[in-house]
mmCIF file of C-alpha atoms in Angstrom:
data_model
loop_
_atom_site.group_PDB
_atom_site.id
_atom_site.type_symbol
_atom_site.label_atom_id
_atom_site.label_comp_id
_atom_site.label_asym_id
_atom_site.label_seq_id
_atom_site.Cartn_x
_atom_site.Cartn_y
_atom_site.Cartn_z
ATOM 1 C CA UNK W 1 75.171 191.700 84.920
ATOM 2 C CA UNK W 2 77.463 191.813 82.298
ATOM 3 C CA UNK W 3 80.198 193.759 83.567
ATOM 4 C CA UNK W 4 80.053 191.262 86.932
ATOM 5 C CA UNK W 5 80.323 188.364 85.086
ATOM 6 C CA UNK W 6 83.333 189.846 82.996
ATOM 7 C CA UNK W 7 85.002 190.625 86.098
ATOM 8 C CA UNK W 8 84.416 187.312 87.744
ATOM 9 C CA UNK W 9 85.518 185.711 84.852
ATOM 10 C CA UNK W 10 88.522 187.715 84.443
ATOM 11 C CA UNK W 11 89.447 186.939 87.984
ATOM 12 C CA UNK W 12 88.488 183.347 88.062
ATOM 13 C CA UNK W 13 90.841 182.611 84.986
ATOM 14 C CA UNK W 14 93.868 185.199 86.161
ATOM 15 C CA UNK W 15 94.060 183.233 89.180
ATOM 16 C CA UNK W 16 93.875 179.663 87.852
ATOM 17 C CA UNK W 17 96.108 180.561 85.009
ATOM 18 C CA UNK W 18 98.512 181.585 87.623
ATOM 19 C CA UNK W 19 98.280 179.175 89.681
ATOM 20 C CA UNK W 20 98.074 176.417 87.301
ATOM 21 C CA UNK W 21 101.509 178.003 85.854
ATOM 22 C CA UNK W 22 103.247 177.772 88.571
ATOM 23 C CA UNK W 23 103.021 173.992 88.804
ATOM 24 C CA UNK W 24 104.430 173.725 84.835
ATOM 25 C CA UNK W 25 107.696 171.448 84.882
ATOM 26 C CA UNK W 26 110.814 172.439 82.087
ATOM 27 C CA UNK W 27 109.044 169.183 80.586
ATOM 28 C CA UNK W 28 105.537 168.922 80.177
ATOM 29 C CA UNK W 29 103.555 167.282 82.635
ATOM 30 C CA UNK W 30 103.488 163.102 82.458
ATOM 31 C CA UNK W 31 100.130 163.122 84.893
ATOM 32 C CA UNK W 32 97.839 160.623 84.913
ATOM 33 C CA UNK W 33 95.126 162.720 86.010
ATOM 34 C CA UNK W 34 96.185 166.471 85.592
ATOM 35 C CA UNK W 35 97.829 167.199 81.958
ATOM 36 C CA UNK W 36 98.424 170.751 80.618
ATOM 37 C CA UNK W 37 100.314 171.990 77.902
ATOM 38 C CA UNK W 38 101.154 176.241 77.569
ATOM 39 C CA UNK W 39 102.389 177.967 74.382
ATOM 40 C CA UNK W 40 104.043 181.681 74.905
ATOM 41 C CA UNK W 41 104.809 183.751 72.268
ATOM 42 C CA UNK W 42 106.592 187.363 71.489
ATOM 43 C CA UNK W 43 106.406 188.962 67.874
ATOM 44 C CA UNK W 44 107.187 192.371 66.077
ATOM 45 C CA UNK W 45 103.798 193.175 64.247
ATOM 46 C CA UNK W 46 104.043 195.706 61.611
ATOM 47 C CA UNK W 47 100.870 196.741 59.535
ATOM 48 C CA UNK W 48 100.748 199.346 56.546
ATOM 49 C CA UNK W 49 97.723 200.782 58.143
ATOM 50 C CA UNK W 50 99.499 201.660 61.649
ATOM 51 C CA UNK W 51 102.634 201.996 63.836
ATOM 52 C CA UNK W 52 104.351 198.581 64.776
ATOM 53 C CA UNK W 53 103.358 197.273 67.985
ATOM 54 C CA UNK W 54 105.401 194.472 69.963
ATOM 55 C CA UNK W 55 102.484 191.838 70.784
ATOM 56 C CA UNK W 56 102.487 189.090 73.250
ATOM 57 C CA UNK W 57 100.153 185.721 73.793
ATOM 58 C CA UNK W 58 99.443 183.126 75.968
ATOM 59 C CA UNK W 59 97.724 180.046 75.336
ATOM 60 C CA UNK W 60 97.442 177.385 77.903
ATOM 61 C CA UNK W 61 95.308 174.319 78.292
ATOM 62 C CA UNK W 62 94.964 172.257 81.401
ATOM 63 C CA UNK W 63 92.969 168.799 81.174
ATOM 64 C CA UNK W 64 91.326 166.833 84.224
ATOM 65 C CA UNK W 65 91.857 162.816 82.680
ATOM 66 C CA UNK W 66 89.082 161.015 84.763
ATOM 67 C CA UNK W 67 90.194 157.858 82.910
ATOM 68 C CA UNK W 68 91.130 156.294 79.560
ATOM 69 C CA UNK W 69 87.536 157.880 78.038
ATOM 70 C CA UNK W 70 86.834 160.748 80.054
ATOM 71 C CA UNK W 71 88.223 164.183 80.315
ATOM 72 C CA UNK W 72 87.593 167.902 81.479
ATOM 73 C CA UNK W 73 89.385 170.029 79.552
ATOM 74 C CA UNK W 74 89.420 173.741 78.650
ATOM 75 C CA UNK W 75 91.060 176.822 77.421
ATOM 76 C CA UNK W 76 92.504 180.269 78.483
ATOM 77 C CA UNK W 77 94.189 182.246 76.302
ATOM 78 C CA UNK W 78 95.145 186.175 76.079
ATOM 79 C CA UNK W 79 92.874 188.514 73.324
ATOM 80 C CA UNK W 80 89.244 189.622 73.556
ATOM 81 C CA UNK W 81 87.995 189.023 70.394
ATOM 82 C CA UNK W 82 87.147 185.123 68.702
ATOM 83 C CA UNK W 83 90.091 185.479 66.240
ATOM 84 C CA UNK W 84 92.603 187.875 68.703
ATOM 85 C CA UNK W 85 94.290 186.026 70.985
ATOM 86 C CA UNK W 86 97.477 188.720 70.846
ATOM 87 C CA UNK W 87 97.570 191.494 73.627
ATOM 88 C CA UNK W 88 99.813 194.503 73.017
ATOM 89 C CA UNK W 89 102.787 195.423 75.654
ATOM 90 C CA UNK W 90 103.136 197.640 77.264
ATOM 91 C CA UNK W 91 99.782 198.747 77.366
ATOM 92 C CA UNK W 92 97.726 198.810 80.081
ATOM 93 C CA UNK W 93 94.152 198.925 78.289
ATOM 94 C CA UNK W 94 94.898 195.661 76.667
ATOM 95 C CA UNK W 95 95.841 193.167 79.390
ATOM 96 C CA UNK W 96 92.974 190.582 78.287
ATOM 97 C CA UNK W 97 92.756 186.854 79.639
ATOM 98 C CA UNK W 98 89.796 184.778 79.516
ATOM 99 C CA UNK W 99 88.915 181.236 79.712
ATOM 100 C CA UNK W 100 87.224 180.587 76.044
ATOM 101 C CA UNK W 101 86.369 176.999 76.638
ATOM 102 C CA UNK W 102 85.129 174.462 78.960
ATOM 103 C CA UNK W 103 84.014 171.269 78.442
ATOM 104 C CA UNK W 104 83.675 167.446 78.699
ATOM 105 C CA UNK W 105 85.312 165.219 76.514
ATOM 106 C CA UNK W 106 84.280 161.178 75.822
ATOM 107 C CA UNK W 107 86.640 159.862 73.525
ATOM 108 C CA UNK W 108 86.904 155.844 72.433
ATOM 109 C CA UNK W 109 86.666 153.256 69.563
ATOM 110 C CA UNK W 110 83.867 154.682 68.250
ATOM 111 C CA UNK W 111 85.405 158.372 67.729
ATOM 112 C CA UNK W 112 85.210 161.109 70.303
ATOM 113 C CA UNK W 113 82.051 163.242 71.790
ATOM 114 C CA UNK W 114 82.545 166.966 73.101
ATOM 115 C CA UNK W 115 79.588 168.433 75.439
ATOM 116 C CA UNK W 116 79.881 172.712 76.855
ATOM 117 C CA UNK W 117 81.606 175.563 75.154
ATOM 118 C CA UNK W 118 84.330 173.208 72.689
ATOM 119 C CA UNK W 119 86.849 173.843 70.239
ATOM 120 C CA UNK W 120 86.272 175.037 66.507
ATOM 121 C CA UNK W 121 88.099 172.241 65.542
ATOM 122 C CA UNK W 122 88.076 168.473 65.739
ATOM 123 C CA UNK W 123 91.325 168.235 64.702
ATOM 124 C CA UNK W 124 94.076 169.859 62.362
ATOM 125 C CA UNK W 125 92.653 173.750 61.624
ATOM 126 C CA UNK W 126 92.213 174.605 58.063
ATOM 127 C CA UNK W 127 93.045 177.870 56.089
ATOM 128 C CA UNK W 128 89.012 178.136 55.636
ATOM 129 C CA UNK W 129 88.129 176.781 58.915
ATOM 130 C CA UNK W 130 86.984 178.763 62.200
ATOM 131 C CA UNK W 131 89.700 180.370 64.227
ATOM 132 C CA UNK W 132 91.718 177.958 66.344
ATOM 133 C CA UNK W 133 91.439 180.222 69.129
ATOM 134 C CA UNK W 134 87.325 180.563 68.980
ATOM 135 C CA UNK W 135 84.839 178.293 70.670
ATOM 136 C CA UNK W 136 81.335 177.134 70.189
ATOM 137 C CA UNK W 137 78.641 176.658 72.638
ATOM 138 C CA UNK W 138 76.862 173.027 72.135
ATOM 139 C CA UNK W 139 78.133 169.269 71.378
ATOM 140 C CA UNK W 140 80.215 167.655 69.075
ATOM 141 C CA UNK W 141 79.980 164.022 67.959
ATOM 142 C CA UNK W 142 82.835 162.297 65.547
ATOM 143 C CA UNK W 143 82.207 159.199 64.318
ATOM 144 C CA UNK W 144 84.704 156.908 62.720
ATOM 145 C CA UNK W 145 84.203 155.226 59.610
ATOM 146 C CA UNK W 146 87.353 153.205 58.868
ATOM 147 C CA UNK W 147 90.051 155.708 57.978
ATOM 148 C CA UNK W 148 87.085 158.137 57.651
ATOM 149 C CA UNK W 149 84.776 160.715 60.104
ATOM 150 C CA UNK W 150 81.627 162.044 59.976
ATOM 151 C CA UNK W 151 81.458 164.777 62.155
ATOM 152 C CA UNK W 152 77.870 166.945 63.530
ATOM 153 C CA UNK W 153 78.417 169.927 65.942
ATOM 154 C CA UNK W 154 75.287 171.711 66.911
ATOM 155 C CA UNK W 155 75.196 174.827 69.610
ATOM 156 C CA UNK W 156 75.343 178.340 69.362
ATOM 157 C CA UNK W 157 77.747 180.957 67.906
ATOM 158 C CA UNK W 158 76.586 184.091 68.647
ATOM 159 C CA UNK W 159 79.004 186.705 70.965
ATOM 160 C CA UNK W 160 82.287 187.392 69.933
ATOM 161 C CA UNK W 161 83.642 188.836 72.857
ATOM 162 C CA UNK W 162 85.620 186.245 75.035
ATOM 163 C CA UNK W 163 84.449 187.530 78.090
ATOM 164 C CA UNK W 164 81.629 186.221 77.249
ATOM 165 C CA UNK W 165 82.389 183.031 75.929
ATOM 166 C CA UNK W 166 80.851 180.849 78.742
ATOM 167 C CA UNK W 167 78.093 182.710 79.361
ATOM 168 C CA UNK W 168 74.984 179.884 79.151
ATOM 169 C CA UNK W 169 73.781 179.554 75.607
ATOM 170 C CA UNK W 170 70.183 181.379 74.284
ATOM 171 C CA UNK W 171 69.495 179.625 71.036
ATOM 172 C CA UNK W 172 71.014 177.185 68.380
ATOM 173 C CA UNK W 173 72.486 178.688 65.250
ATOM 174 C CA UNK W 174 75.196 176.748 64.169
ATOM 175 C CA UNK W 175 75.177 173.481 62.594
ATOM 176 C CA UNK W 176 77.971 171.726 60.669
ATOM 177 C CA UNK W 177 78.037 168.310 59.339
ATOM 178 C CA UNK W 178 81.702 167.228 57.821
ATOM 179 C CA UNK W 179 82.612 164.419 56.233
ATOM 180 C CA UNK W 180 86.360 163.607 56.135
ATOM 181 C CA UNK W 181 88.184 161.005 54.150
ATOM 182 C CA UNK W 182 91.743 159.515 52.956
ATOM 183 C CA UNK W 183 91.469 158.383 49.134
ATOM 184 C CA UNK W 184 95.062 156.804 49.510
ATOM 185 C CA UNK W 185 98.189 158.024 50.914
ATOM 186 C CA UNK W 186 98.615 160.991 48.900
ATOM 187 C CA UNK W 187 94.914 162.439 48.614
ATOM 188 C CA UNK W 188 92.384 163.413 51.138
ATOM 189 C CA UNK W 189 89.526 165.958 51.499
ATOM 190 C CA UNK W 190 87.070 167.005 53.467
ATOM 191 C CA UNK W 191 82.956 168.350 53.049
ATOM 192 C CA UNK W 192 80.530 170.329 54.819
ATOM 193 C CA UNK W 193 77.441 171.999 55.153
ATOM 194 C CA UNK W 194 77.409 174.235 57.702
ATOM 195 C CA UNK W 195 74.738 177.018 58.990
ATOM 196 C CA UNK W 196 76.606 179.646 60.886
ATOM 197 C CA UNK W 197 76.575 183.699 61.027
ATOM 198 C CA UNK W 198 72.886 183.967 59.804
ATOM 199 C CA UNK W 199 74.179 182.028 56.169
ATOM 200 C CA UNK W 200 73.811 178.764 54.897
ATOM 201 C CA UNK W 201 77.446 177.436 53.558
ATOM 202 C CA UNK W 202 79.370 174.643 51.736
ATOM 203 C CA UNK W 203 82.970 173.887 52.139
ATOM 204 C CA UNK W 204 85.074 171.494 50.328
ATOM 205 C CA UNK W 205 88.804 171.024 51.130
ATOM 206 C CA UNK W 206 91.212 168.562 48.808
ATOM 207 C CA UNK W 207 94.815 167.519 50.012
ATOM 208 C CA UNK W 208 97.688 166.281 48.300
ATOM 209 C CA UNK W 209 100.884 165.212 49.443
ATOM 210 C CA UNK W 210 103.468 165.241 46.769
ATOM 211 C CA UNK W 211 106.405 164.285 49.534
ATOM 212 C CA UNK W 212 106.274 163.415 53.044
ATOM 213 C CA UNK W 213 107.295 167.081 53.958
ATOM 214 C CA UNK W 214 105.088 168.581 51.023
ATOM 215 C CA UNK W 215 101.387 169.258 50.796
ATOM 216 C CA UNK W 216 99.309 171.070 48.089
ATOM 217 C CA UNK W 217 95.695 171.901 49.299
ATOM 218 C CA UNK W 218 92.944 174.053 47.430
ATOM 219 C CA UNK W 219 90.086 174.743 50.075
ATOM 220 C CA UNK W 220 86.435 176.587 48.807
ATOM 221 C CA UNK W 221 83.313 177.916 51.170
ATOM 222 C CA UNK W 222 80.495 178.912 48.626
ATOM 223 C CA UNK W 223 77.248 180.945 50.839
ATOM 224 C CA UNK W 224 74.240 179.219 49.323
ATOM 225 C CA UNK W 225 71.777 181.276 47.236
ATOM 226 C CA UNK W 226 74.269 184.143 46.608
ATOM 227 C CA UNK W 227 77.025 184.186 44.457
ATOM 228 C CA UNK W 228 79.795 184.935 47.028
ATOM 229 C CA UNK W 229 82.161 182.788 47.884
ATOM 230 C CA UNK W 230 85.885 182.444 49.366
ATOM 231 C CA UNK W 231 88.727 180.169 47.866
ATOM 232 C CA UNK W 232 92.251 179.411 49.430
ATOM 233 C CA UNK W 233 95.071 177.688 47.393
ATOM 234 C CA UNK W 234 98.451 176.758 49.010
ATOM 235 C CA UNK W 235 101.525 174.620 49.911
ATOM 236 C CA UNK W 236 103.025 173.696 53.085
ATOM 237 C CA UNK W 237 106.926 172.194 53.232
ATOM 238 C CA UNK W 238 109.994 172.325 54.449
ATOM 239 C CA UNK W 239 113.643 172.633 53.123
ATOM 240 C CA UNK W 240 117.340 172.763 54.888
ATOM 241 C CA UNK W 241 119.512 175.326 55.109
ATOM 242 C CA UNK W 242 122.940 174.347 55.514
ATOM 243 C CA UNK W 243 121.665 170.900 57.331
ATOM 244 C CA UNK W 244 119.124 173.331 59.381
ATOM 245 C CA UNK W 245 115.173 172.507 58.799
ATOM 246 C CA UNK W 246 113.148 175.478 58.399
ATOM 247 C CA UNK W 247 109.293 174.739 57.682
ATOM 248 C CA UNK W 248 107.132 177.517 55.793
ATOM 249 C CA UNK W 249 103.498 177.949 54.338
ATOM 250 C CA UNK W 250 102.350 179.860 51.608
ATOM 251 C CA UNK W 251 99.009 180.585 50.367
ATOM 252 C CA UNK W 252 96.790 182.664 48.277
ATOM 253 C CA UNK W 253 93.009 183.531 49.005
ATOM 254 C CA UNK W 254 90.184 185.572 47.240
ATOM 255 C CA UNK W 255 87.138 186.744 49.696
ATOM 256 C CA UNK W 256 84.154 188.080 48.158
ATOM 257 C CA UNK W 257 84.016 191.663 49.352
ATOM 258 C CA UNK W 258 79.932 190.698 50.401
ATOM 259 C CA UNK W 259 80.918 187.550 51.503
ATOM 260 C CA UNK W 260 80.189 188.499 55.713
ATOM 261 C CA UNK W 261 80.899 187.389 58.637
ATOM 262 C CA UNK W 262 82.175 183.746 57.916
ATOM 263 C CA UNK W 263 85.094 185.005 56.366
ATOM 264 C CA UNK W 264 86.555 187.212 58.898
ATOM 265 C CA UNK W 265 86.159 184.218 61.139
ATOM 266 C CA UNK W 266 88.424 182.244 59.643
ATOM 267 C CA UNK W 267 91.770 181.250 60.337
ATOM 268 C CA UNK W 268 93.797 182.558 57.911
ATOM 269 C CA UNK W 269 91.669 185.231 57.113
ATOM 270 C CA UNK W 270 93.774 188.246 55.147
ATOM 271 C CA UNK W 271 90.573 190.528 53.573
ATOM 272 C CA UNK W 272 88.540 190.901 51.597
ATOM 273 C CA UNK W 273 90.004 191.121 47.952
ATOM 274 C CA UNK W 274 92.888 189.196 46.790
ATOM 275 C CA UNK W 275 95.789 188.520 49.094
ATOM 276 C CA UNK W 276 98.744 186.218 49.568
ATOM 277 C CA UNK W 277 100.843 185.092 52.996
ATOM 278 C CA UNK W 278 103.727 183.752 53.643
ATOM 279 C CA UNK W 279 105.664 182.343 56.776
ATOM 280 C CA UNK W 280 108.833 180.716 57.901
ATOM 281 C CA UNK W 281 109.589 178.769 60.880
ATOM 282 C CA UNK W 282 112.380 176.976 62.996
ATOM 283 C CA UNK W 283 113.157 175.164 66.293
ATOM 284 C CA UNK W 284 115.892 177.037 68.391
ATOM 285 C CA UNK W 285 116.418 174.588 70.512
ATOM 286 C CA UNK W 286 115.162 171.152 72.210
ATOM 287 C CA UNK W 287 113.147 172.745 74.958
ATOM 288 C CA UNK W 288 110.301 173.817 72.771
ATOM 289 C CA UNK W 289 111.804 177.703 71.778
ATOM 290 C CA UNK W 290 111.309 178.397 68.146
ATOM 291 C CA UNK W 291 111.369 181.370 65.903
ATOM 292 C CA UNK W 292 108.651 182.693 62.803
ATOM 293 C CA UNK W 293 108.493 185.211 60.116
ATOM 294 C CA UNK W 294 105.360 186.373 58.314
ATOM 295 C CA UNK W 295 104.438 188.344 55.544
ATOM 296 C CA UNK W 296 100.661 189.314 54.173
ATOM 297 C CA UNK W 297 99.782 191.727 51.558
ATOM 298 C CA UNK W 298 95.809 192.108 50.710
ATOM 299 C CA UNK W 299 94.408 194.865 48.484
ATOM 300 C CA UNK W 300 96.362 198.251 49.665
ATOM 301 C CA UNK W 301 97.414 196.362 53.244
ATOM 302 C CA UNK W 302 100.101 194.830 54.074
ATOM 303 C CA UNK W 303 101.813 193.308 57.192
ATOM 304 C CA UNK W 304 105.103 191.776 58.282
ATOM 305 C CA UNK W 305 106.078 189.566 61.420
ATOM 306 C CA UNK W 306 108.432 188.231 63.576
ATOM 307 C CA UNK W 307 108.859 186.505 67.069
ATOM 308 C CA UNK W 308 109.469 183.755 69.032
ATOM 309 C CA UNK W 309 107.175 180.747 70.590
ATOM 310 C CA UNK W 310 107.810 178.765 73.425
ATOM 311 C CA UNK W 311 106.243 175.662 74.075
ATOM 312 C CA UNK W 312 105.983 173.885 76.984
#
């Protein structure tokens, strides 16, 4: 059962990514009805732990726009794993493609409701938050309140193989409710409980804007009756280089070495232990091309990057 519904699945989203590619303009698409958006990218990866590979991804997202309020929308993306969306080239055992999402979307006055296997995210993807690339199986409801949200997602996390990823869900597991607010223009933060991975968690997240390029944010997940927990400080900003912008990010996390499963799901997750990361980032030209460097160094690991990302 299993391997027939990786196969069809594998199929099903080979052929509509190809399809669906095919029909992608130099600009992206103005629709009214139809609206996608594809991301490629190309890097070097080199890890202490093993040879450098040359790693490719695809992301691409079409969207069915019913009207101003209602949407289809989905996901497929290269990677078999929740956090991997990277395949390796030149290798023939790692060709992976899957469709990781499907679902409906409601959005209007009120805030925005999300029903079938939806994003990780409601919005902008935090250091401590999910993997942009992962899904979860269930509904999410945002309220506004004023410049605030209060958001619940209930459904199921459970499989993290993304052949599997729309496979119909067996039980409920994962509940998050997330408030969000803006203090002023400078300061903003965000908090959660959340039950996820067999744990019961808290997350806090504080923002602070020193410029309009510059942001300071300290981000903390505690798991609740244990004394593990994971903690992310950093700075995002941008400087010029002989008139040319170049954007980077920096931050520093500590993971509990106990700490499970949560962790590694994360976005930015480095390892267990102590660990910085760095990046860099520019546009190459008008037409979406841009270029990246990365370095991460955790415990007796370390890793540098560099490619290029195209977005159409």
């Amino acid at each position: 059962m299993d391997s027939t519904y990786t196969a069809y699945n594998k199929v099903l989203s080979t052929l509509f990514t190809g399809f669906a590619l095919c029909l992608i303009p130099i600009e992206r698409a103005k629709s009214s009805e139809f609206e996608q958006q594809a991301e490629f990218e190309l890097r070097l990866d080199d890890n202490s732990n093993q040879s450098a590979e040359f790693e490719y991804r695809v992301r691409y997202n079409p969207k069915i726009r019913f009207n101003d309020t209602w949407s289809l929308n989905s996901f497929i993306v290269t990677g078999n794993e929740y956090g991997s969306s990277h395949n390796t080239l030149d290798d023939g055992e790692s060709d992976y493609l899957y469709m990781r999402r499907l679902y409906l979307r409601h959005q209007g006055d009120y805030g925005k409701t999300e029903l079938g296997v939806i994003p990780t995210y409601k919005g902008r993807v935090s250091s401590s938050g999910l993997s942009k690339d992962g899904w979860i199986k269930g509904v999410r409801h945002v309220r506004k309140l004023g410049n605030d949200n209060l958001e619940i997602v209930l459904g199921e996390l459970s499989t993290l193989d993304a052949s599997k990823a729309l496979q119909t869900p067996e039980t409920l597991n994962y509940i998050e409710i997330e408030y969000s607010a803006r203090i002023d223009q400078q300061w903003s933060y965000e908090i959660s409980a959340e039950r996820m991975t067999g744990g019961n968690f808290v997350r806090t997240e504080m923002r602070y804007k020193t410029s309009e390029l510059t942001t300071l944010f300290a981000e903390f997940i505690a798991r609740l009756y244990e004394t593990k927990y994971k903690t992310v400080w950093g700075l995002e900003s941008e400087f010029a280089l002989a008139n040319y912008p170049i954007e980077y990010f920096v931050h520093y996390a500590f993971v509990d070495d106990d700490f499970g499963l949560r962790a590694e799901l994360t976005e930015d997750f480095l390892g267990t232990g102590h660990g910085i990361a760095g990046e860099l980032g520019g546009s190459i030209n008008d037409s979406g091309l841009a270029w990246f460097a990365g370095f991460e160094a955790v415990e007796n690991n370390s890793r540098f990057q560099i490619g290029i990302n195209w977005e159409l």
